[in-house]
C-alpha cells in the first residue's frame, strides 16, 4: 500500500498490513456465511471457533502451562487496576506494588481504594529512569500478591528478568509488551494486557490467571468484575467484543508465521538496537531517557537539548510521514513506540531521519 505512514503511535498502534488486508477481505462476508463476523451471534458455531482458536493460539505462542485460564474481558488495562485488588486482596493482607513509572502509579492509586498497599520498591527518586533490581524488592509477609508493570510505556523502561516470589502470586501488567519475547508464564499468578499495543485493536483485554487464584472474592464484587464469572463461562458470560477477539486471532497467526515469540524478540531487538545506537552515537544530540540496563524494546524515549528543537523534530518528522513521535504529555521529549507489528523498514527510516535532522541542526 502506498502512503502507509511510518506509525510510531503508543496505542492504539500499528497493526501488520497483511492482517489488515486479510481482515478487509473478510469484513463484509466471513467465509461463505452470508454476513460479517460482527453480525453473528457470539453463541454460534462460527464465532465460537474464532474465540477458541484465538485462545489456543495465545496458549501456544506464550507456552501457557496447564492450570491457567485465558480470559477475554473488557475495560482495558485500567479496569484490571481495580479487578486485581478486588479479586485477590483478603482481610489482613496487603497489596504489594513495584513503583516503576506512570502506569504502575495508576495501578497503585487504584489499589489504595480497596485496601492496604505496600511499595516493594520504587525508582521514583530516579525519575523512573530505571527498573529496580530484583534484590531491592521488599515484599511484606502478608502480601496477597506482588504487582509489577513489565514495560513502562511512557518512560520507556522494561523489566529484563522477573523475580521468584515463592508463595506470593506475581501479577504482571503486560499491556505494552506481551508477546514481545518468550515468557515464563509459570512465574506469574496473573498477567493482564489490553490488546491495543501488541496484540490487536482496542476493545479486548487478555487475562491469564492461575486457576487457584480464581476464588470467590471477599465482599461485594460486581458479577462482571469477578474473574470467576469469566473463567466459568469461557469468556462468554456476556457478549464479548467479538470483532476485537477475531483481530487478535489474526495478529497471533501473523506472529506465528513470523517465528512466534522468539521471532518477535529477534525482530524487536534489531529494531530497538538501531534506534538506541542512533541515540548513543549522536554525541549527545539525542539523549536516551531510560538507563541503559532498563531500556525498553517497545518504547524508545529520548530528549534533545531544548523543547524548541524537540518541537521542530516532531514537526519535520510529521511532514515526512512519521506519526506519533511526540513523547507523552506527562514526561515530554520524544518517544518511538516500536511494537511487534512496526516494520523494521519504519525504524530504519526513522534512524535515517534522526541522522539527517542532526546533520542539519547539530
Ligand atoms: C496503555 C496501558 C495501560 C492502560 O490501558 P487501557 O487499555 O487504556 O486501560 C495500562 N498499563 C500499561 C503498561 C499500558 O501501556
Coordinates of C-alpha atoms and ligand atoms in Angstrom, one line a residue:
X1 CA 0.0 0.0 0.0
X2 CA 1.3 3.4 -1.0
X3 CA 1.2 6.2 1.5
X4 CA 1.3 4.0 4.6
X5 CA 2.6 6.1 7.4
X6 CA 5.6 5.3 9.5
X7 CA 3.4 4.6 12.5
X8 CA 5.1 5.0 15.9
X9 CA 1.9 5.5 17.9
X10 CA 1.9 4.4 21.5
X11 CA -1.5 2.8 21.5
X12 CA -3.7 2.0 19.7
X13 CA -0.7 1.2 17.5
X14 CA 0.4 -0.2 14.2
X15 CA -1.0 -3.5 13.0
X16 CA 0.6 -5.8 10.4
X17 CA -0.5 -4.7 6.9
X18 CA -1.2 -8.3 5.9
X19 CA -3.6 -8.7 8.9
X20 CA -5.5 -5.5 7.9
X21 CA -5.8 -6.6 4.3
X22 CA -6.9 -10.1 5.1
X23 CA -9.5 -8.7 7.6
X24 CA -10.7 -6.3 4.9
X25 CA -11.3 -9.3 2.6
X26 CA -13.4 -11.0 5.4
X27 CA -15.1 -7.8 6.5
X28 CA -18.4 -7.9 4.7
X29 CA -18.8 -11.6 4.5
X30 CA -17.0 -14.0 6.8
X31 CA -16.3 -17.2 4.8
X32 CA -19.5 -18.1 2.9
X33 CA -21.7 -17.3 5.9
X34 CA -23.7 -14.5 4.1
X35 CA -22.8 -12.0 6.8
X36 CA -20.0 -10.2 8.6
X37 CA -18.5 -11.8 11.7
X38 CA -19.7 -8.7 13.5
X39 CA -23.3 -9.6 12.7
X40 CA -23.2 -13.0 14.2
X41 CA -24.3 -14.4 17.5
X42 CA -21.5 -15.0 19.9
X43 CA -23.2 -18.3 20.7
X44 CA -23.0 -19.5 17.2
X45 CA -20.5 -22.2 15.9
X46 CA -18.7 -19.8 13.6
X47 CA -17.8 -17.2 16.2
X48 CA -17.1 -19.9 18.8
X49 CA -14.5 -21.4 16.6
X50 CA -12.8 -18.0 16.2
X51 CA -13.0 -17.5 20.0
X52 CA -11.4 -20.8 21.0
X53 CA -8.8 -20.7 18.2
X54 CA -7.7 -17.3 19.4
X55 CA -7.3 -18.7 22.9
X56 CA -5.5 -21.8 21.7
X57 CA -3.0 -19.7 19.6
X58 CA -2.2 -17.5 22.6
X59 CA -1.6 -20.6 24.7
X60 CA 0.7 -21.9 22.1
X61 CA 2.7 -18.7 21.4
X62 CA 3.1 -17.9 25.1
X63 CA 3.6 -21.5 26.1
X64 CA 0.9 -21.1 28.8
X65 CA 1.1 -24.1 31.1
X66 CA -1.7 -26.3 32.3
X67 CA -3.5 -24.8 35.2
X68 CA -4.0 -21.4 33.8
X69 CA -7.2 -19.8 32.3
X70 CA -7.1 -17.3 29.5
X71 CA -9.9 -14.7 29.7
X72 CA -11.1 -12.1 27.2
X73 CA -12.6 -9.2 29.1
X74 CA -13.3 -5.5 28.5
X75 CA -12.4 -2.3 30.2
X76 CA -8.8 -2.2 29.3
X77 CA -5.7 -2.4 31.5
X78 CA -7.3 0.3 33.6
X79 CA -10.1 -1.9 34.7
X80 CA -7.6 -4.5 35.7
X81 CA -6.1 -2.0 38.1
X82 CA -9.3 -2.4 40.1
X83 CA -10.1 -6.1 39.3
X84 CA -6.8 -7.3 40.6
X85 CA -7.2 -6.0 44.2
X86 CA -11.0 -6.5 44.2
X87 CA -10.5 -10.2 43.5
X88 CA -7.2 -11.0 45.2
X89 CA -7.0 -8.9 48.3
X90 CA -8.1 -10.6 51.6
X91 CA -8.8 -9.1 55.0
X92 CA -5.4 -8.7 56.8
X93 CA -3.4 -8.9 53.6
X94 CA -1.6 -6.1 51.7
X95 CA -1.2 -5.4 48.0
X96 CA 2.5 -5.1 47.1
X97 CA 3.5 -3.0 44.1
X98 CA 6.7 -2.0 42.4
X99 CA 6.6 1.7 41.6
X100 CA 8.3 2.0 38.2
X101 CA 6.5 4.8 36.5
X102 CA 3.3 6.3 35.2
X103 CA 1.3 3.1 34.7
X104 CA 2.5 1.4 37.9
X105 CA 1.4 4.6 39.8
X106 CA -2.1 4.4 38.3
X107 CA -2.3 0.8 39.4
X108 CA -1.1 1.7 42.9
X109 CA -3.6 4.6 43.2
X110 CA -6.5 2.3 42.2
X111 CA -5.5 -0.4 44.6
X112 CA -5.4 2.0 47.5
X113 CA -9.2 2.3 47.2
X114 CA -9.5 -1.4 48.1
X115 CA -7.0 -1.9 51.0
X116 CA -3.5 -1.6 52.2
X117 CA -0.8 -1.0 49.6
X118 CA 2.9 -1.7 50.3
X119 CA 5.5 -0.3 47.9
X120 CA 8.0 -3.2 47.4
X121 CA 10.5 -1.0 45.6
X122 CA 10.4 2.4 43.8
X123 CA 12.5 4.2 41.3
X124 CA 10.6 7.5 41.8
X125 CA 13.7 9.1 43.2
X126 CA 15.5 8.4 39.9
X127 CA 12.6 9.9 37.9
X128 CA 11.6 6.4 36.9
X129 CA 14.6 6.1 34.6
X130 CA 15.2 2.6 35.7
X131 CA 13.6 -0.7 36.8
X132 CA 14.6 -1.6 40.4
X133 CA 17.0 -4.6 40.7
X134 CA 15.3 -7.8 42.0
X135 CA 17.5 -7.5 45.1
X136 CA 15.8 -4.2 46.0
X137 CA 12.3 -5.8 46.3
X138 CA 10.9 -6.0 49.8
X139 CA 7.7 -8.0 49.8
X140 CA 5.8 -7.9 53.1
X141 CA 4.9 -11.3 54.7
X142 CA 1.2 -10.6 54.4
X143 CA 1.3 -9.7 50.7
X144 CA -1.7 -11.1 48.8
X145 CA 0.3 -10.5 45.6
X146 CA 3.2 -8.5 44.1
X147 CA 2.3 -6.4 41.1
X148 CA 4.8 -5.2 38.5
X149 CA 4.5 -3.3 35.2
X150 CA 6.7 -5.3 32.8
X151 CA 7.0 -2.3 30.4
X152 CA 6.5 1.3 31.4
X153 CA 5.1 2.6 28.1
X154 CA 5.5 6.3 28.9
X155 CA 9.0 6.3 30.5
X156 CA 10.4 3.6 28.1
X157 CA 11.7 1.1 30.7
X158 CA 11.2 -2.6 30.8
X159 CA 11.9 -5.5 33.1
X160 CA 14.5 -7.9 31.7
X161 CA 14.1 -10.7 34.3
X162 CA 11.3 -11.4 36.7
X163 CA 11.6 -12.2 40.5
X164 CA 10.8 -15.5 42.0
X165 CA 8.1 -14.6 44.6
X166 CA 7.6 -18.0 46.1
X167 CA 4.1 -18.4 47.5
X168 CA 3.2 -14.7 46.8
X169 CA 1.5 -14.6 43.4
X170 CA 3.3 -12.3 40.9
X171 CA 0.9 -10.1 38.9
X172 CA 2.1 -8.5 35.7
X173 CA 0.7 -5.6 33.7
X174 CA 2.0 -6.6 30.3
X175 CA -0.2 -4.2 28.3
X176 CA 2.6 -2.8 26.3
X177 CA 4.9 -5.8 25.9
X178 CA 3.0 -9.0 25.9
X179 CA 4.4 -11.4 23.3
X180 CA 7.4 -9.1 22.5
X181 CA 9.6 -12.0 23.6
X182 CA 9.3 -15.5 25.1
X183 CA 7.9 -15.5 28.6
X184 CA 8.0 -18.0 31.5
X185 CA 4.3 -17.7 32.4
X186 CA 4.8 -20.1 35.4
X187 CA 6.5 -17.3 37.3
X188 CA 3.2 -15.4 37.3
X189 CA -0.1 -15.9 39.1
X190 CA -1.8 -13.4 36.8
X191 CA -0.9 -11.5 33.7
X192 CA -3.1 -8.9 32.0
X193 CA -2.8 -6.8 28.8
X194 CA -5.1 -4.5 26.8
X195 CA -4.8 -5.7 23.2
X196 CA -4.2 -2.3 21.5
X197 CA -0.4 -2.1 21.8
X198 CA 1.0 -5.5 20.8
X199 CA -2.0 -7.8 20.1
X200 CA -4.7 -6.1 18.1
X201 CA -7.2 -3.3 18.2
X202 CA -8.6 -1.8 21.4
X203 CA -11.7 -3.3 23.0
X204 CA -10.4 -6.6 24.4
X205 CA -8.2 -7.2 27.4
X206 CA -6.3 -10.5 27.9
X207 CA -6.1 -12.0 31.4
X208 CA -4.0 -15.1 32.1
X209 CA -4.8 -16.4 35.6
X210 CA -3.6 -19.4 37.6
X211 CA -6.7 -21.4 38.5
X212 CA -6.1 -21.4 42.3
X213 CA -6.5 -17.6 42.2
X214 CA -10.0 -17.7 40.7
X215 CA -11.6 -17.9 44.1
X216 CA -14.8 -16.1 45.2
X217 CA -13.7 -12.6 46.2
X218 CA -14.3 -11.2 49.6
X219 CA -17.0 -8.6 50.0
X220 CA -19.3 -7.3 47.2
X221 CA -17.7 -7.5 43.8
X222 CA -20.0 -6.9 40.7
X223 CA -20.5 -10.1 38.7
X224 CA -18.7 -8.6 35.6
X225 CA -15.7 -7.7 37.7
X226 CA -15.1 -11.2 39.1
X227 CA -12.5 -13.4 37.4
X228 CA -14.6 -16.4 38.4
X229 CA -17.5 -15.2 36.2
X230 CA -15.5 -15.1 33.1
X231 CA -13.4 -18.2 33.9
X232 CA -16.5 -20.3 34.4
X233 CA -18.1 -19.2 31.2
X234 CA -15.0 -19.3 28.9
X235 CA -15.3 -15.5 28.5
X236 CA -18.8 -16.0 27.1
X237 CA -20.8 -15.0 30.2
X238 CA -22.0 -11.9 28.3
X239 CA -21.3 -10.6 24.8
X240 CA -17.6 -10.5 24.3
X241 CA -16.0 -7.9 21.8
X242 CA -16.2 -10.4 19.0
X243 CA -14.5 -8.4 16.3
X244 CA -11.6 -7.4 18.5
X245 CA -11.1 -11.0 19.5
X246 CA -11.1 -12.0 15.9
X247 CA -8.5 -9.4 15.1
X248 CA -6.3 -10.6 18.0
X249 CA -6.5 -14.1 16.5
X250 CA -5.4 -12.7 13.1
X251 CA -2.5 -10.9 14.7
X252 CA -1.5 -14.1 16.5
X253 CA -1.5 -16.0 13.2
X254 CA 0.9 -13.4 11.9
X255 CA 3.1 -13.7 15.0
X256 CA 3.2 -17.5 14.5
X257 CA 4.1 -17.1 10.8
X258 CA 6.9 -14.8 11.8
X259 CA 8.7 -17.0 14.2
X260 CA 6.5 -16.8 17.3
X261 CA 7.7 -15.2 20.5
X262 CA 11.3 -15.9 19.7
X263 CA 10.9 -14.4 16.2
X264 CA 9.3 -11.3 17.7
X265 CA 12.2 -10.9 20.1
X266 CA 14.8 -11.1 17.4
X267 CA 12.9 -8.6 15.3
X268 CA 12.3 -6.3 18.2
X269 CA 15.9 -6.4 19.4
X270 CA 17.2 -5.4 16.0
X271 CA 14.7 -2.5 15.8
X272 CA 15.5 -1.2 19.3
X273 CA 19.2 -1.6 18.9
X274 CA 19.2 0.5 15.7
X275 CA 17.4 3.4 17.5
X276 CA 19.5 3.2 20.7
X277 CA 22.7 3.1 18.6
X278 CA 21.5 6.2 16.7
X279 CA 20.9 7.9 20.0
X280 CA 24.2 6.7 21.6
X281 CA 26.4 7.7 18.6
X282 CA 24.9 11.2 18.3
X283 CA 27.5 12.7 20.6
X284 CA 24.7 13.9 23.0
X285 CA 22.5 15.4 20.3
X286 CA 19.9 12.8 21.3
X287 CA 19.9 11.6 24.9
X288 CA 18.1 8.4 25.9
X289 CA 15.7 8.8 28.9
X290 CA 16.0 5.3 30.4
X291 CA 19.1 4.0 32.0
X292 CA 21.0 1.6 29.7
X293 CA 20.1 -1.6 31.7
X294 CA 16.4 -0.7 31.8
X295 CA 15.8 0.3 28.2
X296 CA 12.5 -0.9 26.6
X297 CA 12.4 -2.9 23.4
X298 CA 8.9 -1.4 22.8
X299 CA 9.1 2.3 23.6
X300 CA 12.3 4.2 22.9
X301 CA 12.3 7.5 24.8
X302 CA 14.7 10.3 24.2
X303 CA 15.3 14.0 24.6
X304 CA 17.1 16.8 22.8
X305 CA 18.9 19.9 24.0
X306 CA 15.7 22.1 24.1
X307 CA 12.0 21.8 23.8
X308 CA 12.1 24.0 20.7
X309 CA 14.4 21.6 19.0
X310 CA 12.1 18.7 20.0
X311 CA 9.1 20.6 18.6
X312 CA 10.9 21.1 15.4
X313 CA 11.9 17.5 15.2
X314 CA 8.2 16.4 15.6
X315 CA 7.0 18.9 13.1
X316 CA 9.6 17.9 10.4
X317 CA 9.1 14.2 11.1
X318 CA 5.3 14.6 10.5
X319 CA 6.0 16.3 7.2
X320 CA 8.0 13.3 6.2
X321 CA 5.3 10.7 7.1
X322 CA 6.4 9.8 10.7
X323 CA 3.5 9.6 13.1
X324 CA 3.4 9.5 16.9
X325 CA 6.9 10.6 17.9
X326 CA 5.9 13.2 20.5
X327 CA 6.5 12.0 24.0
X328 CA 3.6 11.5 26.4
X329 CA 2.4 14.9 27.7
X330 CA 3.3 13.9 31.3
X331 CA 7.1 13.5 30.6
X332 CA 7.6 15.4 27.3
X333 CA 10.5 14.6 25.0
X334 CA 10.2 12.1 22.2
X335 CA 9.1 8.5 22.0
X336 CA 9.1 5.9 19.3
X337 CA 6.8 3.0 20.0
X338 CA 8.1 0.0 18.1
X339 CA 5.7 -2.8 19.0
X340 CA 5.8 -6.2 17.3
X341 CA 3.9 -5.0 14.2
X342 CA 6.1 -2.0 13.5
X343 CA 8.1 -3.0 10.4
X344 CA 11.9 -2.8 10.5
X345 CA 11.7 -0.5 7.5
X346 CA 9.9 2.1 9.5
X347 CA 12.6 2.0 12.1
X348 CA 15.4 2.2 9.5
X349 CA 13.6 5.2 8.0
X350 CA 13.4 6.9 11.4
X351 CA 17.1 6.3 12.2
X352 CA 17.9 7.9 8.8
X353 CA 15.6 10.9 9.6
X354 CA 17.3 11.3 13.0
X355 CA 20.8 11.4 11.5
X356 CA 19.6 13.8 8.8
X357 CA 18.0 16.0 11.3
X358 CA 21.2 16.1 13.4
X359 CA 23.3 16.9 10.4
X360 CA 21.1 19.9 9.7
X361 CA 20.7 21.1 13.3
X362 CA 23.7 19.6 15.2
Ligands
LIG1 C1 -1.8 1.5 27.9 C2 -1.5 0.9 29.2 C3 -2.5 0.7 30.2 C4 -3.9 1.2 30.1 O1 -4.6 0.5 29.1 P1 -6.1 0.9 28.7 O2 -6.5 -0.3 27.9 O3 -6.1 2.2 28.0 O4 -6.9 1.0 30.0 C5 -2.1 0.1 31.3 N1 -0.8 -0.3 31.5 C6 0.1 -0.1 30.6 C7 1.5 -0.6 30.9 C8 -0.2 0.5 29.4 O5 0.8 0.7 28.5

